[in-house]
Amino acid sequence: MMRRLGLLIALGACLFSGRPSPLIAADSFPGGTSDWFGYTKYDFNFDGKDCCVVEPKTTAPGKPWIWRARFWGHEPQTDLALLAEGFHVAYMDVANLFGNPEAVAHWNAFYDYLTAEHGFAVRPALEGMSRGGLIVYNWAAANPDRVACIYADAPVCDIKSWPGGLGEGTGNSEMWPLCLEAYGLTEETAKTFKGNPIDHLEPLAEAGVPLLHICGDADQGVPLSENTAILAERYRALEGPIKLIIKAGVGHHPHSLEDPAPIVRFILRNTCGKDPFMDLRSSLKNSYIRFQKEKKGRVAFLGGSITEGDGWRDLVCEGLQKRFPDTEFDFINAGISSTDSTLGAFRLSRDVFGRGQVDLLFLDSAVNDQYNGRTETESIRGVEGIIRHARKTQPEIDIVIQYFVDPPKMEWIRKGEVPPVIAAQEKVAEHYNIPMINQAASVTERIDSGEFTWATFKDLHPSPFGHRLYARAIDRLFDTAWNLDLEPDAETTPHEPLPEPVDALNYENGRYVEISQAKLGEGWSLVP
């Protein structure tokens, strides 16, 4: 039975990072242990700072984690909900440094420790309450490729507002001298200081890092107008995705939400292994072995104009080269405008396999199958033909199928239904355990939640903003699939044998022939 794609929970392991193999077992943190709401909490000192890690009962694949800044244990409902989902919760106390470069350096060291020695996911969700916003944003700006998303709650985004109190807010006269000292500022130089979260958003926007801010509109300590409002305006101007939840009549406290479900949904859909709009199903291990161990790789992109043009494909190529800097890649752009799955099945030999072995194949045809008027049967036969042809030609090839967004698909999704063309292609993808990314459902949900607008995304041919969203989702799939420690003798292996076809009349034998071989029907003639 077709599963609701909007509710799919991704399976598999989370995040390749290019890091060394974990050196320490998951449950061997130093220091003492204690009970924290029924979970095991480790307290220890690292890099001269007090730290703690809370481990879940069952660790989610790939070790996703949330990194909390300041005020450990305050309004813990989000942390507890994520622990129940298999997340670890981490904390490093960098109090009274106000997110300055020294604090960022401590966080860098802690990050390296957790990822390199404990195998934590390379992109944590960051959680910053109040002054915790300073370290969260300053660390993220210095490490934009290491951030899954940011949840900030009534965050300080400008030290002039808090603790400075140089605007409408009350500030904090005791903390202000400490803050100035931490940054090496004076009262006068602080007025022109450009090291605040609101001042360095470009790296985060360029990386497409999603933000969620929850604030009270009556906050007198950290006024909305001087902090989140400015940050949101600037981030949107940079085409960065941000969602605001504004609590009417609420001051600085209470933080969070009584029911943290909106926060948890935001974090789950932006972290590896838990994104509800993708499903790893099997693995991408063969391509990982080729890229990581053998240092060779050929990646092909088969689709229409969304694939052919500059955009998500280029970003994925750049990202792969960055993940595997010593690997020699050959990227094949097999996108051709207006082509669909039927045409794809017939041009596969020439356009995809013409240069030899392909290690990773991306398939996109749901938009053009729809706009070209392909029936459900045609769509099934086309996609199944591509998959069977590819696996018969190269049993070790890894394949990823994507469903891009367009207005008709959004209408179906908003009715709580799966668009027919996606249902048809998913029937095939599930049958062959092909990893899937439902970009259409993801974009629709994020628009409807207020994170951005269709005008920002632009259209079925996305703006650069939209292409970044597509590429970031693919990154999460890679992150989910490639958190692997390869054995020295690891080798690629064929995928499972092909099952019986969904449709015996699929186009797995599709190919181009010379026009001279065409059998002409009545009324047709060959014009030299």
PDB file of N, CA and C in Angstrom, residues 138-171:
ATOM      1  N   ASN A 138      27.334  32.917  15.931  1.00  0.00           N
ATOM      2  CA  ASN A 138      28.732  33.188  15.614  1.00  0.00           C
ATOM      3  C   ASN A 138      29.474  31.916  15.222  1.00  0.00           C
ATOM      4  N   TRP A 139      29.151  30.803  15.897  1.00  0.00           N
ATOM      5  CA  TRP A 139      29.774  29.538  15.500  1.00  0.00           C
ATOM      6  C   TRP A 139      29.258  29.093  14.137  1.00  0.00           C
ATOM      7  N   ALA A 140      27.970  29.241  13.912  1.00  0.00           N
ATOM      8  CA  ALA A 140      27.394  28.825  12.634  1.00  0.00           C
ATOM      9  C   ALA A 140      27.959  29.643  11.480  1.00  0.00           C
ATOM     10  N   ALA A 141      28.131  30.936  11.674  1.00  0.00           N
ATOM     11  CA  ALA A 141      28.681  31.778  10.611  1.00  0.00           C
ATOM     12  C   ALA A 141      30.099  31.364  10.256  1.00  0.00           C
ATOM     13  N   ALA A 142      30.841  30.877  11.251  1.00  0.00           N
ATOM     14  CA  ALA A 142      32.203  30.410  10.999  1.00  0.00           C
ATOM     15  C   ALA A 142      32.235  28.992  10.441  1.00  0.00           C
ATOM     16  N   ASN A 143      31.108  28.270  10.570  1.00  0.00           N
ATOM     17  CA  ASN A 143      31.053  26.862  10.151  1.00  0.00           C
ATOM     18  C   ASN A 143      29.733  26.555   9.441  1.00  0.00           C
ATOM     19  N   PRO A 144      29.388  27.283   8.389  1.00  0.00           N
ATOM     20  CA  PRO A 144      28.054  27.118   7.792  1.00  0.00           C
ATOM     21  C   PRO A 144      27.790  25.727   7.236  1.00  0.00           C
ATOM     22  N   ASP A 145      28.827  25.016   6.811  1.00  0.00           N
ATOM     23  CA  ASP A 145      28.640  23.677   6.266  1.00  0.00           C
ATOM     24  C   ASP A 145      28.526  22.615   7.347  1.00  0.00           C
ATOM     25  N   ARG A 146      28.589  23.031   8.599  1.00  0.00           N
ATOM     26  CA  ARG A 146      28.490  22.087   9.713  1.00  0.00           C
ATOM     27  C   ARG A 146      27.188  22.258  10.484  1.00  0.00           C
ATOM     28  N   VAL A 147      26.222  22.905   9.885  1.00  0.00           N
ATOM     29  CA  VAL A 147      24.973  23.222  10.579  1.00  0.00           C
ATOM     30  C   VAL A 147      23.793  22.639   9.809  1.00  0.00           C
ATOM     31  N   ALA A 148      22.972  21.849  10.493  1.00  0.00           N
ATOM     32  CA  ALA A 148      21.753  21.334   9.873  1.00  0.00           C
ATOM     33  C   ALA A 148      20.662  22.394   9.875  1.00  0.00           C
ATOM     34  N   CYS A 149      20.473  23.051  11.009  1.00  0.00           N
ATOM     35  CA  CYS A 149      19.457  24.085  11.150  1.00  0.00           C
ATOM     36  C   CYS A 149      19.689  24.788  12.482  1.00  0.00           C
ATOM     37  N   ILE A 150      19.018  25.913  12.663  1.00  0.00           N
ATOM     38  CA  ILE A 150      19.133  26.672  13.907  1.00  0.00           C
ATOM     39  C   ILE A 150      17.740  26.935  14.466  1.00  0.00           C
ATOM     40  N   TYR A 151      17.536  26.548  15.714  1.00  0.00           N
ATOM     41  CA  TYR A 151      16.343  26.924  16.461  1.00  0.00           C
ATOM     42  C   TYR A 151      16.790  27.925  17.515  1.00  0.00           C
ATOM     43  N   ALA A 152      16.328  29.162  17.398  1.00  0.00           N
ATOM     44  CA  ALA A 152      16.711  30.224  18.330  1.00  0.00           C
ATOM     45  C   ALA A 152      15.464  30.741  19.031  1.00  0.00           C
ATOM     46  N   ASP A 153      15.544  30.876  20.347  1.00  0.00           N
ATOM     47  CA  ASP A 153      14.389  31.246  21.156  1.00  0.00           C
ATOM     48  C   ASP A 153      14.663  32.560  21.871  1.00  0.00           C
ATOM     49  N   ALA A 154      13.935  33.611  21.481  1.00  0.00           N
ATOM     50  CA  ALA A 154      14.179  34.957  22.014  1.00  0.00           C
ATOM     51  C   ALA A 154      15.672  35.265  22.023  1.00  0.00           C
ATOM     52  N   PRO A 155      16.354  35.054  20.892  1.00  0.00           N
ATOM     53  CA  PRO A 155      17.813  35.117  20.901  1.00  0.00           C
ATOM     54  C   PRO A 155      18.356  36.541  20.876  1.00  0.00           C
ATOM     55  N   VAL A 156      19.493  36.712  21.531  1.00  0.00           N
ATOM     56  CA  VAL A 156      20.254  37.949  21.393  1.00  0.00           C
ATOM     57  C   VAL A 156      20.953  37.904  20.041  1.00  0.00           C
ATOM     58  N   CYS A 157      20.688  38.901  19.217  1.00  0.00           N
ATOM     59  CA  CYS A 157      21.285  38.967  17.884  1.00  0.00           C
ATOM     60  C   CYS A 157      22.180  40.184  17.706  1.00  0.00           C
ATOM     61  N   ASP A 158      22.257  41.024  18.721  1.00  0.00           N
ATOM     62  CA  ASP A 158      23.063  42.245  18.649  1.00  0.00           C
ATOM     63  C   ASP A 158      23.416  42.645  20.080  1.00  0.00           C
ATOM     64  N   ILE A 159      24.705  42.675  20.400  1.00  0.00           N
ATOM     65  CA  ILE A 159      25.101  42.990  21.783  1.00  0.00           C
ATOM     66  C   ILE A 159      24.766  44.427  22.165  1.00  0.00           C
ATOM     67  N   LYS A 160      24.545  45.287  21.190  1.00  0.00           N
ATOM     68  CA  LYS A 160      24.140  46.664  21.525  1.00  0.00           C
ATOM     69  C   LYS A 160      22.762  46.668  22.166  1.00  0.00           C
ATOM     70  N   SER A 161      21.921  45.705  21.753  1.00  0.00           N
ATOM     71  CA  SER A 161      20.586  45.593  22.334  1.00  0.00           C
ATOM     72  C   SER A 161      20.647  44.942  23.711  1.00  0.00           C
ATOM     73  N   TRP A 162      21.317  43.786  23.776  1.00  0.00           N
ATOM     74  CA  TRP A 162      21.554  43.107  25.054  1.00  0.00           C
ATOM     75  C   TRP A 162      22.948  42.526  25.032  1.00  0.00           C
ATOM     76  N   PRO A 163      23.767  42.719  26.021  1.00  0.00           N
ATOM     77  CA  PRO A 163      23.463  43.386  27.298  1.00  0.00           C
ATOM     78  C   PRO A 163      23.609  44.899  27.269  1.00  0.00           C
ATOM     79  N   GLY A 164      23.951  45.456  26.089  1.00  0.00           N
ATOM     80  CA  GLY A 164      24.251  46.884  26.040  1.00  0.00           C
ATOM     81  C   GLY A 164      23.124  47.797  26.436  1.00  0.00           C
ATOM     82  N   GLY A 165      21.891  47.430  26.052  1.00  0.00           N
ATOM     83  CA  GLY A 165      20.755  48.292  26.363  1.00  0.00           C
ATOM     84  C   GLY A 165      20.847  49.651  25.695  1.00  0.00           C
ATOM     85  N   LEU A 166      21.447  49.697  24.492  1.00  0.00           N
ATOM     86  CA  LEU A 166      21.628  50.975  23.803  1.00  0.00           C
ATOM     87  C   LEU A 166      20.423  51.358  22.956  1.00  0.00           C
ATOM     88  N   GLY A 167      19.407  50.497  22.968  1.00  0.00           N
ATOM     89  CA  GLY A 167      18.194  50.794  22.223  1.00  0.00           C
ATOM     90  C   GLY A 167      17.006  50.888  23.154  1.00  0.00           C
ATOM     91  N   GLU A 168      15.934  50.178  22.804  1.00  0.00           N
ATOM     92  CA  GLU A 168      14.712  50.230  23.597  1.00  0.00           C
ATOM     93  C   GLU A 168      14.716  49.239  24.757  1.00  0.00           C
ATOM     94  N   GLY A 169      15.603  48.252  24.704  1.00  0.00           N
ATOM     95  CA  GLY A 169      15.602  47.214  25.721  1.00  0.00           C
ATOM     96  C   GLY A 169      16.235  47.647  27.027  1.00  0.00           C
ATOM     97  N   THR A 170      15.980  46.847  28.055  1.00  0.00           N
ATOM     98  CA  THR A 170      16.500  47.161  29.386  1.00  0.00           C
ATOM     99  C   THR A 170      17.986  46.876  29.511  1.00  0.00           C
ATOM    100  N   GLY A 171      18.509  45.951  28.688  1.00  0.00           N
ATOM    101  CA  GLY A 171      19.912  45.598  28.787  1.00  0.00           C
ATOM    102  C   GLY A 171      20.241  44.960  30.121  1.00  0.00           C
TER     103      GLY A 171
END
